[in-house]
mmCIF file with all atom_site columns, C-alpha atoms in Angstrom:
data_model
loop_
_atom_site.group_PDB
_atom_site.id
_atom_site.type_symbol
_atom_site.label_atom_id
_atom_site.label_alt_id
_atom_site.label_comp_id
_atom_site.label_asym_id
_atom_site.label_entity_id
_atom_site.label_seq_id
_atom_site.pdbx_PDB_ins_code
_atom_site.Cartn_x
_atom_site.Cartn_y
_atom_site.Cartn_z
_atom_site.occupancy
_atom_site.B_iso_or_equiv
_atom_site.pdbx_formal_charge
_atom_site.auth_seq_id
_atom_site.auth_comp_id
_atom_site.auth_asym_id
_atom_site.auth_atom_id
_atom_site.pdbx_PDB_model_num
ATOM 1   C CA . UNK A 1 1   ? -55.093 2.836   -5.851  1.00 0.00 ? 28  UNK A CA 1
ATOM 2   C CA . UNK A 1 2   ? -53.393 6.410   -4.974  1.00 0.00 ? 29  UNK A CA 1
ATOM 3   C CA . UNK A 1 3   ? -49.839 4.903   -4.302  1.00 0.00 ? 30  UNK A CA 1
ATOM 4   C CA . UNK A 1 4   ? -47.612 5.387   -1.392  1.00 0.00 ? 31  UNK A CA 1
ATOM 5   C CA . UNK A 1 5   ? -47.837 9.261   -2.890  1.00 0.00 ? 32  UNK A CA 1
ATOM 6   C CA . UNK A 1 6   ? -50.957 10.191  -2.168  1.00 0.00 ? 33  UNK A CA 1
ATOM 7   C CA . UNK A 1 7   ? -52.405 7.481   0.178   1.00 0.00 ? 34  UNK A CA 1
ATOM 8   C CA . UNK A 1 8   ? -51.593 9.175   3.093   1.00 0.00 ? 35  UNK A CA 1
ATOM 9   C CA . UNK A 1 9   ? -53.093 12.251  1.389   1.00 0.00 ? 36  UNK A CA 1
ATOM 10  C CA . UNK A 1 10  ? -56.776 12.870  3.469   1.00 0.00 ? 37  UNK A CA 1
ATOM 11  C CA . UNK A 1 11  ? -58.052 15.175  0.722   1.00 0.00 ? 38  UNK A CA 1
ATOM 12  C CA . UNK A 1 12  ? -57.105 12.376  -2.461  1.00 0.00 ? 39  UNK A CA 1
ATOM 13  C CA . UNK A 1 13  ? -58.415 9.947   -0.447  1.00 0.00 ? 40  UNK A CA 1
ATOM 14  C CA . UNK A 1 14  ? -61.626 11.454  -0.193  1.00 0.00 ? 41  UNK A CA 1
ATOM 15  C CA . UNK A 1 15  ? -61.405 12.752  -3.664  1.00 0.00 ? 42  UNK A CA 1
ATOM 16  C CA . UNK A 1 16  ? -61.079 9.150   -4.719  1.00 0.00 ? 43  UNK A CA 1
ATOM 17  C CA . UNK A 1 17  ? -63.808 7.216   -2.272  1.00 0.00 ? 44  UNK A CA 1
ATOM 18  C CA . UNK A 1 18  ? -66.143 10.355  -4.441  1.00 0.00 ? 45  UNK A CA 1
ATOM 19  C CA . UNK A 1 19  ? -65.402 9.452   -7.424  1.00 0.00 ? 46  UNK A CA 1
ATOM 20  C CA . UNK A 1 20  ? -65.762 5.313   -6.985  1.00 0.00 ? 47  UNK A CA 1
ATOM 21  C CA . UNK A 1 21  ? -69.521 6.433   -5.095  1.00 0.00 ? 48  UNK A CA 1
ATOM 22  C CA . UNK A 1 22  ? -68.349 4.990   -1.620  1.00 0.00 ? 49  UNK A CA 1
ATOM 23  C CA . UNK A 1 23  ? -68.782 8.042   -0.035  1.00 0.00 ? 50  UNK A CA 1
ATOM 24  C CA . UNK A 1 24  ? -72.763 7.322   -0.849  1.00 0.00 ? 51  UNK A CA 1
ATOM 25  C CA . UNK A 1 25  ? -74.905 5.309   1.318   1.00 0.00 ? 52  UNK A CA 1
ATOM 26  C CA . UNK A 1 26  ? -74.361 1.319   0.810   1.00 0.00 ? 53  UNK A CA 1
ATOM 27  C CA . UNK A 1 27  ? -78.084 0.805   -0.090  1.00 0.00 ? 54  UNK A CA 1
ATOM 28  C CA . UNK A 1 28  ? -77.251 3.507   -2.518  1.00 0.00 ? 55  UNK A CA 1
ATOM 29  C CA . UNK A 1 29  ? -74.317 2.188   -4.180  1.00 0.00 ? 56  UNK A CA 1
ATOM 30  C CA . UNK A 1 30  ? -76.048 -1.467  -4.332  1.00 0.00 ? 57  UNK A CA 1
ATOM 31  C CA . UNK A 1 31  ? -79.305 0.277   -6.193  1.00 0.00 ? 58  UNK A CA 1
ATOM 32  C CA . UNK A 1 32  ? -76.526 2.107   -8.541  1.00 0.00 ? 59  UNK A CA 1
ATOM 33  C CA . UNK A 1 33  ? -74.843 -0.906  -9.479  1.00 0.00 ? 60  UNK A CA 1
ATOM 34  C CA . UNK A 1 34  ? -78.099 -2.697  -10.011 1.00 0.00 ? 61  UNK A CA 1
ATOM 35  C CA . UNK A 1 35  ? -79.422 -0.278  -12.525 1.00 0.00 ? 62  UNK A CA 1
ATOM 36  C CA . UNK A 1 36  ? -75.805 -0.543  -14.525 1.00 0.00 ? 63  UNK A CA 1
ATOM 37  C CA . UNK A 1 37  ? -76.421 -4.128  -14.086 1.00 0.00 ? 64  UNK A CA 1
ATOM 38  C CA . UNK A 1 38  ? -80.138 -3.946  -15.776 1.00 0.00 ? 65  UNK A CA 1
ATOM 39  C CA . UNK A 1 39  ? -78.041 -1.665  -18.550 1.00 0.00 ? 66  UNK A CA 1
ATOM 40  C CA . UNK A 1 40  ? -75.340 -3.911  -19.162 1.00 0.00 ? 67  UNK A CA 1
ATOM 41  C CA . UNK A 1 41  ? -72.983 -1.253  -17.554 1.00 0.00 ? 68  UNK A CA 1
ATOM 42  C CA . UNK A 1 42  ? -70.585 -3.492  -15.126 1.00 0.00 ? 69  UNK A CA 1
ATOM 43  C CA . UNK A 1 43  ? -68.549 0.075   -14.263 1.00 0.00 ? 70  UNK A CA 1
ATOM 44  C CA . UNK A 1 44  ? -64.196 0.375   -15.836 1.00 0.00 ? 71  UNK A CA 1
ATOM 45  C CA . UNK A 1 45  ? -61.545 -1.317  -15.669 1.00 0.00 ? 72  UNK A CA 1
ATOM 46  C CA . UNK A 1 46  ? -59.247 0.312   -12.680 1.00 0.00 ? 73  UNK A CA 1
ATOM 47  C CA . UNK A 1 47  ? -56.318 -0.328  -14.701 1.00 0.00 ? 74  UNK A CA 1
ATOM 48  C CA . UNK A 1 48  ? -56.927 1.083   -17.950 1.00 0.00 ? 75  UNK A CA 1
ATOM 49  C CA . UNK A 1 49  ? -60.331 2.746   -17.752 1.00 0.00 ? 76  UNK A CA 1
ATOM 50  C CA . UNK A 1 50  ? -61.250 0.140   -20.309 1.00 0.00 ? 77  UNK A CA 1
ATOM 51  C CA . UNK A 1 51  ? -65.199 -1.224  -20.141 1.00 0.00 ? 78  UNK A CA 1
ATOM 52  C CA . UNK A 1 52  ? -65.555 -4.492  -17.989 1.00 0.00 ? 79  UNK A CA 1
ATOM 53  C CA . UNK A 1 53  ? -68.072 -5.482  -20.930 1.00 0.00 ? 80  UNK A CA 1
ATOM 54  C CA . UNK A 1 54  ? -65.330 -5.474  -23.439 1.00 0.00 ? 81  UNK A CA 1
ATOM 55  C CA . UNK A 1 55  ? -63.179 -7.420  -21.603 1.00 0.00 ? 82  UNK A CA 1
ATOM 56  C CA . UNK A 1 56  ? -66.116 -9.682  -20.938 1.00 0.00 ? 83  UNK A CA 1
ATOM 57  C CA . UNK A 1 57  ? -66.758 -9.653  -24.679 1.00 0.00 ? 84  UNK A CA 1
ATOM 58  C CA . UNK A 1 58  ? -62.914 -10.618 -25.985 1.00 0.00 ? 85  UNK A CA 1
ATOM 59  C CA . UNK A 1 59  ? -62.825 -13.349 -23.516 1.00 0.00 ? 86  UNK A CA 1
ATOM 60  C CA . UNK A 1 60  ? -66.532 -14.681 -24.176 1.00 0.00 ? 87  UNK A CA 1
ATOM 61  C CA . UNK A 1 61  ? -65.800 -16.921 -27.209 1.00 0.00 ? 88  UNK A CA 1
ATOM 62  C CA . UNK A 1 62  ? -62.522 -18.723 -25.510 1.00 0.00 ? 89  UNK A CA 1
ATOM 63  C CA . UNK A 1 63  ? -64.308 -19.119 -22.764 1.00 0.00 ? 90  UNK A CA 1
ATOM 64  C CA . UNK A 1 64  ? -67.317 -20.491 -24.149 1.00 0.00 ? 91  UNK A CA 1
ATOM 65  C CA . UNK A 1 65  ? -64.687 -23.138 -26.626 1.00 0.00 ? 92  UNK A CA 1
ATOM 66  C CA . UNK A 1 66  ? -63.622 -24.526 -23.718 1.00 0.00 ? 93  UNK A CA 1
ATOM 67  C CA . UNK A 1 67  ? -66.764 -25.329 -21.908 1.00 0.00 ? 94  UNK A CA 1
ATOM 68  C CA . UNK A 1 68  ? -67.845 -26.586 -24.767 1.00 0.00 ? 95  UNK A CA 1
ATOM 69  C CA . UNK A 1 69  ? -64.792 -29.199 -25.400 1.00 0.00 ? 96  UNK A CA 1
ATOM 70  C CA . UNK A 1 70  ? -64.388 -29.903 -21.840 1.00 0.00 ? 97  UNK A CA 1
ATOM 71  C CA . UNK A 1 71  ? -68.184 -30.966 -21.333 1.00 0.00 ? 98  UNK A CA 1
ATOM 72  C CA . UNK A 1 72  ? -67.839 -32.804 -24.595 1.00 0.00 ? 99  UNK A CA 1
ATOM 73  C CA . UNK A 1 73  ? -64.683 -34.790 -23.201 1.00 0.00 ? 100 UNK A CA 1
ATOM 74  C CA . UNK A 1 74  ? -66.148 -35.594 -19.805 1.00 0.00 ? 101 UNK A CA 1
ATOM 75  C CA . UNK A 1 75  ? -69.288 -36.649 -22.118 1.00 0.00 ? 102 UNK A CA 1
ATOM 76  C CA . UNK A 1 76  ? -66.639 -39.132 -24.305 1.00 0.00 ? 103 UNK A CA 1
ATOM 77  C CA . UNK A 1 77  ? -65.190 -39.954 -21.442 1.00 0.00 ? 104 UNK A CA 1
ATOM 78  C CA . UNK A 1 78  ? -67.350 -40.531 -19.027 1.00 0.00 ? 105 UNK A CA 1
ATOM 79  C CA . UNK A 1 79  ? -70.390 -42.130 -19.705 1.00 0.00 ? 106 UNK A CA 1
ATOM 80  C CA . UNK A 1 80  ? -68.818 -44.782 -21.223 1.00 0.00 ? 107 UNK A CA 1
ATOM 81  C CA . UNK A 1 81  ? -66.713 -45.704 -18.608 1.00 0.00 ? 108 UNK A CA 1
ATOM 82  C CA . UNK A 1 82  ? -69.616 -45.036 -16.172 1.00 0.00 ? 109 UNK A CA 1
ATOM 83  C CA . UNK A 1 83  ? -71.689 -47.730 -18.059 1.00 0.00 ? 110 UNK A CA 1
ATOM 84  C CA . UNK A 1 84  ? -68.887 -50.043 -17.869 1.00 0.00 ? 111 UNK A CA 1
ATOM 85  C CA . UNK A 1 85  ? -68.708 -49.355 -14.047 1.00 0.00 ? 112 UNK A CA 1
ATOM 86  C CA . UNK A 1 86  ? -72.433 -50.561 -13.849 1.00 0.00 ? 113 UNK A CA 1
ATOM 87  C CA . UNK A 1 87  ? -72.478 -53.464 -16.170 1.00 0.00 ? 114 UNK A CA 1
ATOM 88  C CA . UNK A 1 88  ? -70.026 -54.953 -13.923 1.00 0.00 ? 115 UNK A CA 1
ATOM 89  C CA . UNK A 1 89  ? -71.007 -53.814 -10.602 1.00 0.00 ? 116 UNK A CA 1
ATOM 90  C CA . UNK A 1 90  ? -69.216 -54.664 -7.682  1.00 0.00 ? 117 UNK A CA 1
ATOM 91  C CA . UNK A 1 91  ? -65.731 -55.913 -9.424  1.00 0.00 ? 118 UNK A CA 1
ATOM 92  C CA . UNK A 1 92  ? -62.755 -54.655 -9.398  1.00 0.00 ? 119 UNK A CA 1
ATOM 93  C CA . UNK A 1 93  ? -63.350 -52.292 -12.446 1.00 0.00 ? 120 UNK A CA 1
ATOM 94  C CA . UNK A 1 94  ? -66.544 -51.021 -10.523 1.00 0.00 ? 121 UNK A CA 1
ATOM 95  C CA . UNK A 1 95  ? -64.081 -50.124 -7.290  1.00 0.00 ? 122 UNK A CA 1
ATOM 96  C CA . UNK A 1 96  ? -61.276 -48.440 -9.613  1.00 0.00 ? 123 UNK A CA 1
ATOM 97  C CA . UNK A 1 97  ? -63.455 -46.475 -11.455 1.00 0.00 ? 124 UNK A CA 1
ATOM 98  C CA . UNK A 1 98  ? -65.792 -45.572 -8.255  1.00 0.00 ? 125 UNK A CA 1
ATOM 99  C CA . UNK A 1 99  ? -62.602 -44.575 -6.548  1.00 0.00 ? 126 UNK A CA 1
ATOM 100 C CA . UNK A 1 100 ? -61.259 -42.338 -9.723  1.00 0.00 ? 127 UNK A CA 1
ATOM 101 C CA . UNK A 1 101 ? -64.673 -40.250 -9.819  1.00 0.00 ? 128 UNK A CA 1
ATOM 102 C CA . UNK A 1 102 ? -64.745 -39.696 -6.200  1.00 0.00 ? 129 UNK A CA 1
ATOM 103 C CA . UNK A 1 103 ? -61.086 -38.432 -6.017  1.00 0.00 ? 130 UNK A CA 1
ATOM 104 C CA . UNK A 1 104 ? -61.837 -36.080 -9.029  1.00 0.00 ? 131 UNK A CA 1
ATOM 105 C CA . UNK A 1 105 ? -64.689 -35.051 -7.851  1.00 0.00 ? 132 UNK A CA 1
ATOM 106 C CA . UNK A 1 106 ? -63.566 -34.216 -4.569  1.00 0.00 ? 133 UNK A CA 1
ATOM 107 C CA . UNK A 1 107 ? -60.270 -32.919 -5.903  1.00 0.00 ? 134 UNK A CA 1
ATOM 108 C CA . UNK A 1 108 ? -59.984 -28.747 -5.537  1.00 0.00 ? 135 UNK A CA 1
ATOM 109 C CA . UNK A 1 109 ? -60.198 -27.550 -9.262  1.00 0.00 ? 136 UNK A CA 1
ATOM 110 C CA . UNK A 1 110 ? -57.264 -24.715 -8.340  1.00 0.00 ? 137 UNK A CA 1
ATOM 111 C CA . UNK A 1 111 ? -55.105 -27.286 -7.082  1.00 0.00 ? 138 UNK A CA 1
ATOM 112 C CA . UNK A 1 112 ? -55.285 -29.332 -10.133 1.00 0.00 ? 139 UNK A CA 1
ATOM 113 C CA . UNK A 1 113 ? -54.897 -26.188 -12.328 1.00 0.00 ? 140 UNK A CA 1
ATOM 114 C CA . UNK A 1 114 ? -52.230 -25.273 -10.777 1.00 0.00 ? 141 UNK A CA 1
ATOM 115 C CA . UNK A 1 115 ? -50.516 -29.016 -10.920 1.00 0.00 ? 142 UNK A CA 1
ATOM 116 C CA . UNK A 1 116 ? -51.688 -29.192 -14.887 1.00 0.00 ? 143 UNK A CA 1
ATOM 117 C CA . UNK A 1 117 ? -50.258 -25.346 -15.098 1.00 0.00 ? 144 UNK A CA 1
ATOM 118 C CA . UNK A 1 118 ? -46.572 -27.278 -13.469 1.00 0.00 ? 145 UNK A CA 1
ATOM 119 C CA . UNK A 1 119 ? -47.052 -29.905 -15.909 1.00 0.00 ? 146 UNK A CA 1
ATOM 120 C CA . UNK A 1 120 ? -47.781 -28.735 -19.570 1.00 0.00 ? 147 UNK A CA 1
ATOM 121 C CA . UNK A 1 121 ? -45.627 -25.174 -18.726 1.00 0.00 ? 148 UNK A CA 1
ATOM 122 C CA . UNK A 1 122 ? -42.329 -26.642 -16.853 1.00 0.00 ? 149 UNK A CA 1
ATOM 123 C CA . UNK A 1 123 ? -42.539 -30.098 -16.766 1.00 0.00 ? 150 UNK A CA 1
ATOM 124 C CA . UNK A 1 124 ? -42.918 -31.131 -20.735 1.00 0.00 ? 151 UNK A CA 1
ATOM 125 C CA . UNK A 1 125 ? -42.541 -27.264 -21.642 1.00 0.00 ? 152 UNK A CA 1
ATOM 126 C CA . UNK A 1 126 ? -45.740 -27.632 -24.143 1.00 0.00 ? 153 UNK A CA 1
ATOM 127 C CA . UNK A 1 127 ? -46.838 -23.734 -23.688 1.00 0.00 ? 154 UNK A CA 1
ATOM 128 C CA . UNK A 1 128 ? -45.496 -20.729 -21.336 1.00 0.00 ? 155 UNK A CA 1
ATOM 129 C CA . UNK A 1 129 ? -47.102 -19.820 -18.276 1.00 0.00 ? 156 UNK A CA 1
ATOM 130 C CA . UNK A 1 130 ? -49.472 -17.452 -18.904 1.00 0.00 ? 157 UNK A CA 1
ATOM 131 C CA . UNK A 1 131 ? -49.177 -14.105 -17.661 1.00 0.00 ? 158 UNK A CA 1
ATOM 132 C CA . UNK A 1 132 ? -51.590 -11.336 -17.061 1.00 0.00 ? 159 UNK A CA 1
ATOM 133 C CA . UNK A 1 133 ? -51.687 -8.232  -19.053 1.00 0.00 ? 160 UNK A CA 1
ATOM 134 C CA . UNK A 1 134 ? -51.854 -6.295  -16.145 1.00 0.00 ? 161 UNK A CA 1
ATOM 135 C CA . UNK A 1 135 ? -48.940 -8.654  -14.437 1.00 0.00 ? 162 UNK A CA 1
ATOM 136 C CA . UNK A 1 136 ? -46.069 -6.324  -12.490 1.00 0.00 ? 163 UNK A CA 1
ATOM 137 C CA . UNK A 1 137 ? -42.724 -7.104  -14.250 1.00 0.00 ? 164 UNK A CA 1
ATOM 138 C CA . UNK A 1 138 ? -40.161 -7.326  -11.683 1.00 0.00 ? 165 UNK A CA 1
ATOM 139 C CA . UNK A 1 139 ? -36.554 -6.110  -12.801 1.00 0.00 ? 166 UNK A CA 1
#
């Protein structure tokens, strides 16, 4: 957080640990943080200074969309083809469908974002990557 400037700096450096309370006991800082916690105060932003709850506020109602459509799909999706799978038990459609759900299941959800982020972004150039706001822009 101080840079290559002042990192090497003893006196910013414990300036610094002051003012984020780690120069404070750890069963100290943990009570702190509990009582902002109980108060809805989750600290700043070490970017911009900006409240973590407002972040956590503009983000809340995408967020929430797309829980809501993804159970919804898996919902659609899903139980229907998991009744078919045990109407006709142990056929072929049983096996493929078996097989499907355990390989998505098992499946790392950051790999496959990361493949779907390949696919919709470069591959069939549907949306740009997104990028972070607080993203480093290279020259």
């Amino acid at each position: 957080m101080l840079g290559t400037e002042r990192g090497g700096d003893a006196a910013a450096v414990a300036e610094m640990r002051h003012t984020l309370g780690l120069d404070q006991p750890l069963i100290k800082q943990y009570t702190n943080w509990l009582a902002g916690f109980a108060r809805w105060d989750l600290g700043q932003s070490l970017f911009d200074k900006t409240p973590v709850k407002t972040f956590i506020a503009q983000r809340s109602p995408n967020t929430i969309e797309l829980a809501v459509v993804s159970i919804l799909l898996a919902s659609v999706i899903g139980i229907p083809l998991g009744i078919a799978a045990a109407l006709k038990r142990q056929s072929l459609l049983d096996l493929a469908l078996s097989s499907v759900a355990a390989v998505g299941v098992s499946f790392p959800v950051y790999v496959l974002g990361a493949f779907l982020i390949l696919l919709f972004s470069f591959k069939l150039q549907w949306r740009p990557p997104a990028a972070s706001q607080h993203s480093v822009k290279i020259p």
